[in-house]
CSV table of C-alpha atoms in Angstrom, one decimal:
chain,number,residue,atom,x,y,z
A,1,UNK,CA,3.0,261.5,-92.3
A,2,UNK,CA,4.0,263.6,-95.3
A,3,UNK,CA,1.3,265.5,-97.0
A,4,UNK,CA,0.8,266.2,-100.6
A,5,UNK,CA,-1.0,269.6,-102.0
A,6,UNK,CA,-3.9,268.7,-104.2
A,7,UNK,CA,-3.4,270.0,-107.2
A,8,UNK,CA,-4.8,273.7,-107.0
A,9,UNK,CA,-6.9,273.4,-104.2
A,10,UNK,CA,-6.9,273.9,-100.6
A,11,UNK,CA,-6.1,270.5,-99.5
A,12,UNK,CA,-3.9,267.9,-99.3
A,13,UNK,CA,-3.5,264.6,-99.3
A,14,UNK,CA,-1.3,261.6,-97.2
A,15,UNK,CA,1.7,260.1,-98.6
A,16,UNK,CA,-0.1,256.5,-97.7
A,17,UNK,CA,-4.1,256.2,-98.5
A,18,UNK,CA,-6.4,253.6,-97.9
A,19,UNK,CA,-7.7,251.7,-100.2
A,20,UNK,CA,-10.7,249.8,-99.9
A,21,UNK,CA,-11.9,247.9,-102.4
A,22,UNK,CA,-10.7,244.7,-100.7
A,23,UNK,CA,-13.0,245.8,-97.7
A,24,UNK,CA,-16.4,246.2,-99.8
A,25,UNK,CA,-15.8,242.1,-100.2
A,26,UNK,CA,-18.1,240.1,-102.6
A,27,UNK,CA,-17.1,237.9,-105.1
A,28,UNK,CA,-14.1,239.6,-106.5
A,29,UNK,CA,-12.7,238.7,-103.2
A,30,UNK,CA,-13.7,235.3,-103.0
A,31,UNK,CA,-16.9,236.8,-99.8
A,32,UNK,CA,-17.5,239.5,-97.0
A,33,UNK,CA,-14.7,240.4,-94.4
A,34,UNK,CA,-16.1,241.0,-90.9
A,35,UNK,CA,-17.5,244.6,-91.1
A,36,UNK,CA,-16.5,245.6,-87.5
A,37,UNK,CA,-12.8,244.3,-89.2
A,38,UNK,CA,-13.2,246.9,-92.0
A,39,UNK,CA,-14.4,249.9,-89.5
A,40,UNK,CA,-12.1,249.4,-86.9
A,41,UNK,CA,-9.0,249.2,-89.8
A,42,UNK,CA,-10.5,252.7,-91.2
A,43,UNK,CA,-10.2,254.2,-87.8
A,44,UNK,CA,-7.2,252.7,-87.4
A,45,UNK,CA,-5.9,254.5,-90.4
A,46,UNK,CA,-7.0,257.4,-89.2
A,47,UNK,CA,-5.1,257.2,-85.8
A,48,UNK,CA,-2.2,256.4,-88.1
A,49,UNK,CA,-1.7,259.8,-89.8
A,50,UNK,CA,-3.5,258.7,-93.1
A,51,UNK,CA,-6.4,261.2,-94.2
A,52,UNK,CA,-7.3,259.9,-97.2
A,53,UNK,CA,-10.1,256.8,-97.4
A,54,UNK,CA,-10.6,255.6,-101.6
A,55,UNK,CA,-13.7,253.8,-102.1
A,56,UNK,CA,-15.9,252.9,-105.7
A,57,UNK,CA,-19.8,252.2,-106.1
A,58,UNK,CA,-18.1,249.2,-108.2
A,59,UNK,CA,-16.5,247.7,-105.1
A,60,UNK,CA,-19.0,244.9,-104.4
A,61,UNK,CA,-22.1,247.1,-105.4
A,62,UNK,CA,-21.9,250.4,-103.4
A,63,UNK,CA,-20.9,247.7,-100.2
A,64,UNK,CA,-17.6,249.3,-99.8
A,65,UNK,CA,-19.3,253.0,-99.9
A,66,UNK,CA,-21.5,251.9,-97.1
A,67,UNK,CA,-19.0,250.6,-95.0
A,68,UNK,CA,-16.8,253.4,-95.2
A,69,UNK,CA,-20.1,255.3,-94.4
A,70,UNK,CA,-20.2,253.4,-91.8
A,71,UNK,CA,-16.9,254.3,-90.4
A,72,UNK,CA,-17.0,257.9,-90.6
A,73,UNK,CA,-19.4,257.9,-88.3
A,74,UNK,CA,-16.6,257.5,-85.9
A,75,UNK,CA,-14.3,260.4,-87.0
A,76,UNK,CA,-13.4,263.7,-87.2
A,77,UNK,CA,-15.0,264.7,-90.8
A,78,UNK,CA,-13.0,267.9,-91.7
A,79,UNK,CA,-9.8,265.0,-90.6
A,80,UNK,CA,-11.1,262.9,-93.7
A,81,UNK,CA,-10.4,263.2,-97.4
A,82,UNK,CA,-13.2,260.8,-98.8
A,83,UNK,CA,-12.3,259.7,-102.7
A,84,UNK,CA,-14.9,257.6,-104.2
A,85,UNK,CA,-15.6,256.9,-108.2
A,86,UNK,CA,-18.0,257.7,-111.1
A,87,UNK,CA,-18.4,255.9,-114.4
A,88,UNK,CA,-19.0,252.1,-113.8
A,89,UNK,CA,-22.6,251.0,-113.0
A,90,UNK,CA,-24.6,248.1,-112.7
A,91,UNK,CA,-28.4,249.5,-112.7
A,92,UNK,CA,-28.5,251.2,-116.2
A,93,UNK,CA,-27.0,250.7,-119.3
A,94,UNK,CA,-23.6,251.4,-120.6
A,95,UNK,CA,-20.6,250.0,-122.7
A,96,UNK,CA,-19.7,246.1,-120.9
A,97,UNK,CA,-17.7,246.1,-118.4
A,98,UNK,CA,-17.2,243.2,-116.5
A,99,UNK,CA,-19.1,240.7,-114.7
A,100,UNK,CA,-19.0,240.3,-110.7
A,101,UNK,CA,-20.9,237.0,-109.9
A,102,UNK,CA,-23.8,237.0,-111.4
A,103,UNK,CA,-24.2,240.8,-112.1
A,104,UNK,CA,-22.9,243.1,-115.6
A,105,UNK,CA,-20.9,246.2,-114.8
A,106,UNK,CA,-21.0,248.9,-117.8
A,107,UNK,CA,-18.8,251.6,-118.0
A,108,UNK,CA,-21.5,255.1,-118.0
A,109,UNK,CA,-20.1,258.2,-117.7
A,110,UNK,CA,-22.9,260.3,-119.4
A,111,UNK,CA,-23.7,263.4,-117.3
A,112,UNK,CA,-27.1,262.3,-116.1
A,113,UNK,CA,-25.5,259.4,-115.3
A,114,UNK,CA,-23.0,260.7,-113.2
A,115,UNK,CA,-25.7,263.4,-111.3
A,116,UNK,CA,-27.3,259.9,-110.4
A,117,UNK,CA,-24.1,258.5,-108.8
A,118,UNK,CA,-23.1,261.3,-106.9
A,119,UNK,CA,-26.2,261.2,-105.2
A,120,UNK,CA,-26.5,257.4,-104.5
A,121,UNK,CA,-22.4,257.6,-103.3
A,122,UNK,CA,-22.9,260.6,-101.0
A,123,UNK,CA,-26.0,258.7,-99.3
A,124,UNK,CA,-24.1,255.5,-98.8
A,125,UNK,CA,-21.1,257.3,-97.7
A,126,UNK,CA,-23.3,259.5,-95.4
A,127,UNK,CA,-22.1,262.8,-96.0
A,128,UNK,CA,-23.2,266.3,-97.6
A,129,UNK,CA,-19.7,266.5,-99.9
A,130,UNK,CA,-17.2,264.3,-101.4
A,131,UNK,CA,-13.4,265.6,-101.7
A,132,UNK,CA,-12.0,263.7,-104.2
A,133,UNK,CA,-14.5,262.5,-107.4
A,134,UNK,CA,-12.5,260.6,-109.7
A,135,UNK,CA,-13.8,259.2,-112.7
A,136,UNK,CA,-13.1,255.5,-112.5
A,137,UNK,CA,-12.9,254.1,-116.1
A,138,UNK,CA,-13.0,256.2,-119.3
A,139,UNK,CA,-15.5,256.2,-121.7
A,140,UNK,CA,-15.9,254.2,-124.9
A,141,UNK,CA,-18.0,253.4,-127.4
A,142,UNK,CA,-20.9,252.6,-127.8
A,143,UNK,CA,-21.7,254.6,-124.8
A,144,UNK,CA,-19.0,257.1,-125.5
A,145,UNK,CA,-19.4,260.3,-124.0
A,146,UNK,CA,-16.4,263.4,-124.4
A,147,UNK,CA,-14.7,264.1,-121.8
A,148,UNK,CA,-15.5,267.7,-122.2
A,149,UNK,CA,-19.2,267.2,-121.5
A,150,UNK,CA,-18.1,264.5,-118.5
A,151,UNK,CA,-16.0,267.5,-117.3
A,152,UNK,CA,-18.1,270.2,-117.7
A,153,UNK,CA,-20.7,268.3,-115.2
A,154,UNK,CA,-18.6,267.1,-112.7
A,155,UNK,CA,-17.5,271.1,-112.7
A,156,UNK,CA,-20.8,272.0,-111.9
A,157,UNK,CA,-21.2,269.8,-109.5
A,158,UNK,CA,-18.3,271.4,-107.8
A,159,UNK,CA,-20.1,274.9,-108.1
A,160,UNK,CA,-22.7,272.9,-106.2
A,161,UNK,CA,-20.9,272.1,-103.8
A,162,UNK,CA,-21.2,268.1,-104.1
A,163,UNK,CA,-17.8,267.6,-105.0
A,164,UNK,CA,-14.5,269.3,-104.3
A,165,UNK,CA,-11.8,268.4,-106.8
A,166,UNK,CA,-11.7,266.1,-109.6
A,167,UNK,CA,-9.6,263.1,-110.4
A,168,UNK,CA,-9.3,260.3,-113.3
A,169,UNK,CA,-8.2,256.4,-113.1
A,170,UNK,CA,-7.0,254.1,-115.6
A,171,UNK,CA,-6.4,257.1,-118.0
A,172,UNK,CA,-3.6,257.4,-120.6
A,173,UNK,CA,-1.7,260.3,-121.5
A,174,UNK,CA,-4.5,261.3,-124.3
A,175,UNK,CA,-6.8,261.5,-121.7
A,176,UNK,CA,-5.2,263.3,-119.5
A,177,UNK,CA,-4.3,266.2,-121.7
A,178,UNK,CA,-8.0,266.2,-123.0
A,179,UNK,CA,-9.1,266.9,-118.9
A,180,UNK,CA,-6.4,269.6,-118.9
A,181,UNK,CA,-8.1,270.8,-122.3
A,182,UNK,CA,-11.6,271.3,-120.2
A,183,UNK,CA,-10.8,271.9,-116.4
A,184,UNK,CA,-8.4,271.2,-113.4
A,185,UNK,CA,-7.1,267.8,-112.8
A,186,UNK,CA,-6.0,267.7,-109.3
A,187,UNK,CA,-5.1,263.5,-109.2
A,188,UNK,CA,-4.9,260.5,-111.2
A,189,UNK,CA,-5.3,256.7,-110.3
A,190,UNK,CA,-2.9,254.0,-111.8
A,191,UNK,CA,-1.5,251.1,-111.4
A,192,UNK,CA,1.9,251.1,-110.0
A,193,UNK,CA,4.0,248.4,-108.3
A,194,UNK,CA,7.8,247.4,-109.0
A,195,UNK,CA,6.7,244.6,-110.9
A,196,UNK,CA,4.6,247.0,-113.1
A,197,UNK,CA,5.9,250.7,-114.0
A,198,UNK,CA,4.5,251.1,-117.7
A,199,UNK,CA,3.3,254.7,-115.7
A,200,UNK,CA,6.8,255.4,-115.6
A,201,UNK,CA,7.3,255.8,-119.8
A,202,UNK,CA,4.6,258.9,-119.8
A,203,UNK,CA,2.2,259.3,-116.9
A,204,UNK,CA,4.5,260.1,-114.0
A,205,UNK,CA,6.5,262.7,-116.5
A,206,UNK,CA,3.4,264.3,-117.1
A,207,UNK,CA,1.9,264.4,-113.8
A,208,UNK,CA,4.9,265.6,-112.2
A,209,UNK,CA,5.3,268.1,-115.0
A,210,UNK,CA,1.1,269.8,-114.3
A,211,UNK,CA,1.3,269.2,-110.4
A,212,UNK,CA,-1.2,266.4,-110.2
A,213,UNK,CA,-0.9,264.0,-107.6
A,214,UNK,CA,-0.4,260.6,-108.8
A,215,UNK,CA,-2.3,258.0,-106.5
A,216,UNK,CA,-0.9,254.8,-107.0
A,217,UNK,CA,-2.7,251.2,-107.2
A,218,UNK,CA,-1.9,248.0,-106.6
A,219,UNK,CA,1.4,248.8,-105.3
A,220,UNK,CA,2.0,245.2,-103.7
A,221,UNK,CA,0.2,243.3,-106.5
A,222,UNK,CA,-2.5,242.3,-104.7
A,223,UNK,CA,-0.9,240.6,-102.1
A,224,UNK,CA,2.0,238.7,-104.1
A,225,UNK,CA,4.8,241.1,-102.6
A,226,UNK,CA,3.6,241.1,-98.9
A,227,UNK,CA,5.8,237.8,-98.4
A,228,UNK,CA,3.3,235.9,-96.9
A,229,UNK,CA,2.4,234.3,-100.4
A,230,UNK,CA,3.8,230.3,-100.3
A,231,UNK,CA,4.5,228.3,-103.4
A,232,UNK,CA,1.3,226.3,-103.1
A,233,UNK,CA,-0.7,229.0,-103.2
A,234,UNK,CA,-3.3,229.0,-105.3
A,235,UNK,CA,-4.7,232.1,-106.8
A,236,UNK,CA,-8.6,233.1,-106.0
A,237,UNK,CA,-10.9,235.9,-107.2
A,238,UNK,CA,-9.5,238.7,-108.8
A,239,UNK,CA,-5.9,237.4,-108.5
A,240,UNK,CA,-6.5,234.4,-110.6
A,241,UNK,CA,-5.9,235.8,-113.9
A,242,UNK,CA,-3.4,237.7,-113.5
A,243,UNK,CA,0.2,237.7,-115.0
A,244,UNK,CA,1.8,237.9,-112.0
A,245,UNK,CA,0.0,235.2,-110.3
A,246,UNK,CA,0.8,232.2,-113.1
A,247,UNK,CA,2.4,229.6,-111.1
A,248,UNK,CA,6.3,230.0,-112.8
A,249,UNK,CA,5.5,234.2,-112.4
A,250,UNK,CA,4.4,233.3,-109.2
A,251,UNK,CA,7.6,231.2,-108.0
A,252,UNK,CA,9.7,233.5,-109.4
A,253,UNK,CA,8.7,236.3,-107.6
A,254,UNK,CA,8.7,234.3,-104.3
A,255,UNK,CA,12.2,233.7,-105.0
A,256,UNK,CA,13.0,237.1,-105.6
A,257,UNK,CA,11.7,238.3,-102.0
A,258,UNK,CA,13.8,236.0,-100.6
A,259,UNK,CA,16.7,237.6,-101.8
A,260,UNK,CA,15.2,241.0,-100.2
A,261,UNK,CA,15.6,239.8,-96.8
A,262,UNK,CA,19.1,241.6,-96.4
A,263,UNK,CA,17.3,244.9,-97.4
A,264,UNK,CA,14.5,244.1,-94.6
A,265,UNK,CA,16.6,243.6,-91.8
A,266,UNK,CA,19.1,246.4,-92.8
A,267,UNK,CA,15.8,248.6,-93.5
A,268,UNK,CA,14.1,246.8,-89.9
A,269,UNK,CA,11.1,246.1,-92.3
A,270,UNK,CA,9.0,243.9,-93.7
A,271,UNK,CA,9.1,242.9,-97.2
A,272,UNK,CA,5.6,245.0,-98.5
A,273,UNK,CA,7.1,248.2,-96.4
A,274,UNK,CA,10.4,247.8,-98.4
A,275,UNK,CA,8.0,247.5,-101.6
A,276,UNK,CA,6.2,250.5,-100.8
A,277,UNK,CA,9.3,252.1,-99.6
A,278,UNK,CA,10.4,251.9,-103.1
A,279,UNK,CA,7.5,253.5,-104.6
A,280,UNK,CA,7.3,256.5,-102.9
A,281,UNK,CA,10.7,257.3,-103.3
A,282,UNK,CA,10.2,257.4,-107.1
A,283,UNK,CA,8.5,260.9,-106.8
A,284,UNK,CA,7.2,263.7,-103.7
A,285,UNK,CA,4.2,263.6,-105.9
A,286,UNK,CA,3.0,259.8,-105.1
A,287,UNK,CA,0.4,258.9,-103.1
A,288,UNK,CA,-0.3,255.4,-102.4
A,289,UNK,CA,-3.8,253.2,-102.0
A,290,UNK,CA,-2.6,250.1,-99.6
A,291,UNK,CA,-5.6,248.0,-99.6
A,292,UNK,CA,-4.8,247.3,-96.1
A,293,UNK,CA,-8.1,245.0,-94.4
A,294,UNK,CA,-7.0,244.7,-91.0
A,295,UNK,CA,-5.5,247.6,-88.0
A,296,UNK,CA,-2.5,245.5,-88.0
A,297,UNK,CA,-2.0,245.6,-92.0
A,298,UNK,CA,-2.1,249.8,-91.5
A,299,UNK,CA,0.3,249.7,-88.9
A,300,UNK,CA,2.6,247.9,-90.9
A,301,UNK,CA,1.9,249.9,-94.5
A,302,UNK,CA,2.6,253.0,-92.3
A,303,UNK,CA,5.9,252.2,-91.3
A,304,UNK,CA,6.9,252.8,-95.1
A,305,UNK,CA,6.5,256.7,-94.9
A,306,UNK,CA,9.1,256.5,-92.4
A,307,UNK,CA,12.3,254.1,-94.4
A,308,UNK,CA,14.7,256.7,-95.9
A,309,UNK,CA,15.7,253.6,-99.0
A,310,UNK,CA,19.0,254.3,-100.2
A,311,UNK,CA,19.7,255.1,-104.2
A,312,UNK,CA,22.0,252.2,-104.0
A,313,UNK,CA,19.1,249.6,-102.7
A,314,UNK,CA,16.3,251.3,-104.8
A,315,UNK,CA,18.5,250.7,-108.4
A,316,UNK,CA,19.3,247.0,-106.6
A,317,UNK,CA,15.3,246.3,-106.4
A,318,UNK,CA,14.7,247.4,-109.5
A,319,UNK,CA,17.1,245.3,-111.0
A,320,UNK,CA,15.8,242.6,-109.7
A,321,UNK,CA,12.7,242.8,-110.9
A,322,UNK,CA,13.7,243.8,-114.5
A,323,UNK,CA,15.3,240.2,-114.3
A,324,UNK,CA,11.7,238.6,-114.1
A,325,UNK,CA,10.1,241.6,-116.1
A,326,UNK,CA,12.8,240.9,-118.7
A,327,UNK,CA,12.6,237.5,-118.9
C-alpha cells in the first residue's frame, strides 16, 4: 500500500482509508449494522495495509466514534492514523444543520465548542491523541466564527498534545487560503467520484500546488458504482435525494457500468475497484475514504491500489461519464 506524507508532519497516510460513517448506522442508513461486522471490517483494514480509520461525532451521534473505539482495542495504536471531525453538534446550539431522525444537527465551531468535542471524541474513541482533527463543516452565520480564532485553538490544542495535525472538509478554495492565512493545513475532505469532479476546477490545483493531501469522499457514490445496484432499486436514507440516485440518473448510470465490463475483465476487477482505480490515478496526492462495512468490501476496495489504469482507459471512463454528466 502506497503511502502519502502528511502535509509537514511526521506521518503519513494510505493511499486507501476507511471510512466509517456507514458503520456508526442510525437513521441516515436506514438502522445499526452488526457491531462485531464493523470491528472485525476495521481490523480487517488494518491487515490490509490501510492505516488510516475516518470517523465524525455526526455519524449517528458519536456511535461511529465508539465503535471505532471499540476496535482499536484490537490493534497496534502507533499502526493507526485515527481522523475524526469537529464543528457539527447535536447538544448545544449552533447554525441548522440537518436533521437525523428525530434529532437537529447545528454546525458549531466556536473554540469552546470545539475544546468540548475533542474531549467527548477522544473518550469515545478511547485514546490519549487524535492524528488527524479535521473540521467537518465550515462555519456560518448566525453562529459564525473566523477561521482564524477556529485555527488558533485547534493549534493549541496541538501544543497540548490532543491533536496532531489539522484538516478541513467541505471547504472551498476561500477557505482554504484563509487556513493557509492562520496555520498548516496538512489534508482536506471532498467529495470526489467520476460522476462528480467539480474539485477538479480549483481544489485539486490548489492542494497539489501547497502539499496537502486531498482525502477523497464518496468515491463510489454511495453505493451506485459498486455494480451491485439493479434497476428496481429503490433509494433509502441518505441516498434518496440525491441526483444521482433519481430513477432516469439512476438507469443511466447502470447502463453505463455495463459498458465497463471490458475494462474489468481486462483490469481482472470489479466495477468499484476500476472506479476507484480511476481516482487515484488523477493525483499521488489522493487519498481515498471507501466506506467499506464488511472484511470482504476491504479486500475488494484494496485491490484498487494495485490496477496500473491505462491513460487510454482513464480518458475512455471519463468520457463516459461526461455523456451522462453532459446530458
Amino acid at each position: 500500500m502506497k503511502m502519502i506524507p502528511l502535509g509537514k508532519t511526521q506521518l503519513a497516510v494510505s493511499q486507501l482509508g476507511l471510512g466509517t460513517w456507514a458503520i456508526g448506522g442510525g437513521p441516515a442508513w436506514n438502522g445499526d449494522l452488526d457491531t462485531q461486522v464493523c470491528i472485525d471490517t476495521i481490523v480487517e483494514a488494518h491487515r490490509c495495509g490501510i492505516n488510516l480509520i475516518d470517523t465524525a461525532p455526526g455519524y449517528n451521534f458519536g456511535n461511529s466514534e465508539r465503535i471505532v473505539g471499540q476496535a482499536l482495542t484490537d490493534l497496534p495504536r502507533d499502526e493507526v492514523i485515527v481522523e475524526t471531525k469537529c464543528g457539527i453538534v447535536w447538544e448545544r446550539e449552533g447554525s441548522l444543520f440537518n436533521k437525523v431522525g428525530d434529532r437537529q444537527l447545528y454546525k458549531n465551531l466556536t473554540p469552546e465548542s470545539i475544546r468540548e468535542e475533542v474531549d467527548a471524541s477522544l473518550q469515545r474513541l478511547r485514546i490519549d491523541c487524535i492524528d488527524i482533527y479535521m473540521t467537518h463543516w465550515q462555519s456560518v452565520p448566525p453562529f459564525f466564527t473566523p477561521i482564524a480564532e477556529t485555527v488558533a485553538v485547534l493549534n493549541a490544542l496541538k501544543k497540548e498534545g490532543k491533536i496532531k495535525s489539522i484538516g478541513a472538509a467541505n471547504v472551498d478554495i476561500g477557505h482554504i487560503e484563509e487556513y493557509l492565512r492562520h496555520g498548516e493545513l496538512d489534508i482536506v475532505q471532498a467529495k470526489y467520484s467520476l460522476l462528480d469532479r467539480q474539485i477538479e476546477r480549483d481544489i485539486l490545483p490548489l492542494c497539489q500546488k501547497h502539499g496537502i493531501v486531498l482525502q477523497v469522499y464518496s468515491p463510489l457514490e454511495q453505493g451506485l458504482l459498486t455494480g451491485t445496484v439493479t434497476r428496481d432499486y429503490i433509494p433509502v436514507g441518505a441516498q434518496a435525494n440525491k441526483v444521482w440516485f433519481q430513477h432516469d440518473n439512476m438507469l443511466q448510470v447502470i447502463d453505463m457500468l455495463e459498458k465497463w465490463q471490458p475494462l474489468c475483465k481486462k483490469y481482472d476487477c470489479t466495477v468499484p475497484t476500476l472506479a476507484l482505480a480511476w481516482i487515484l490515478k488523477q493525483s499521488s496526492l489522493i487519498s481515498i475514504l471507501s466506506g467499506a462495512t464488511s472484511p470482504q468490501q476491504v479486500r475488494e476496495n484494496v485491490r484498487a491500489t494495485a490496477i496500473n489504469l491505462s491513460d487510454a482507459d482513464a480518458l475512455l471512463m471519463k468520457e463516459m461519464a461526461d455523456a451522462l454528466i453532459n446530458k
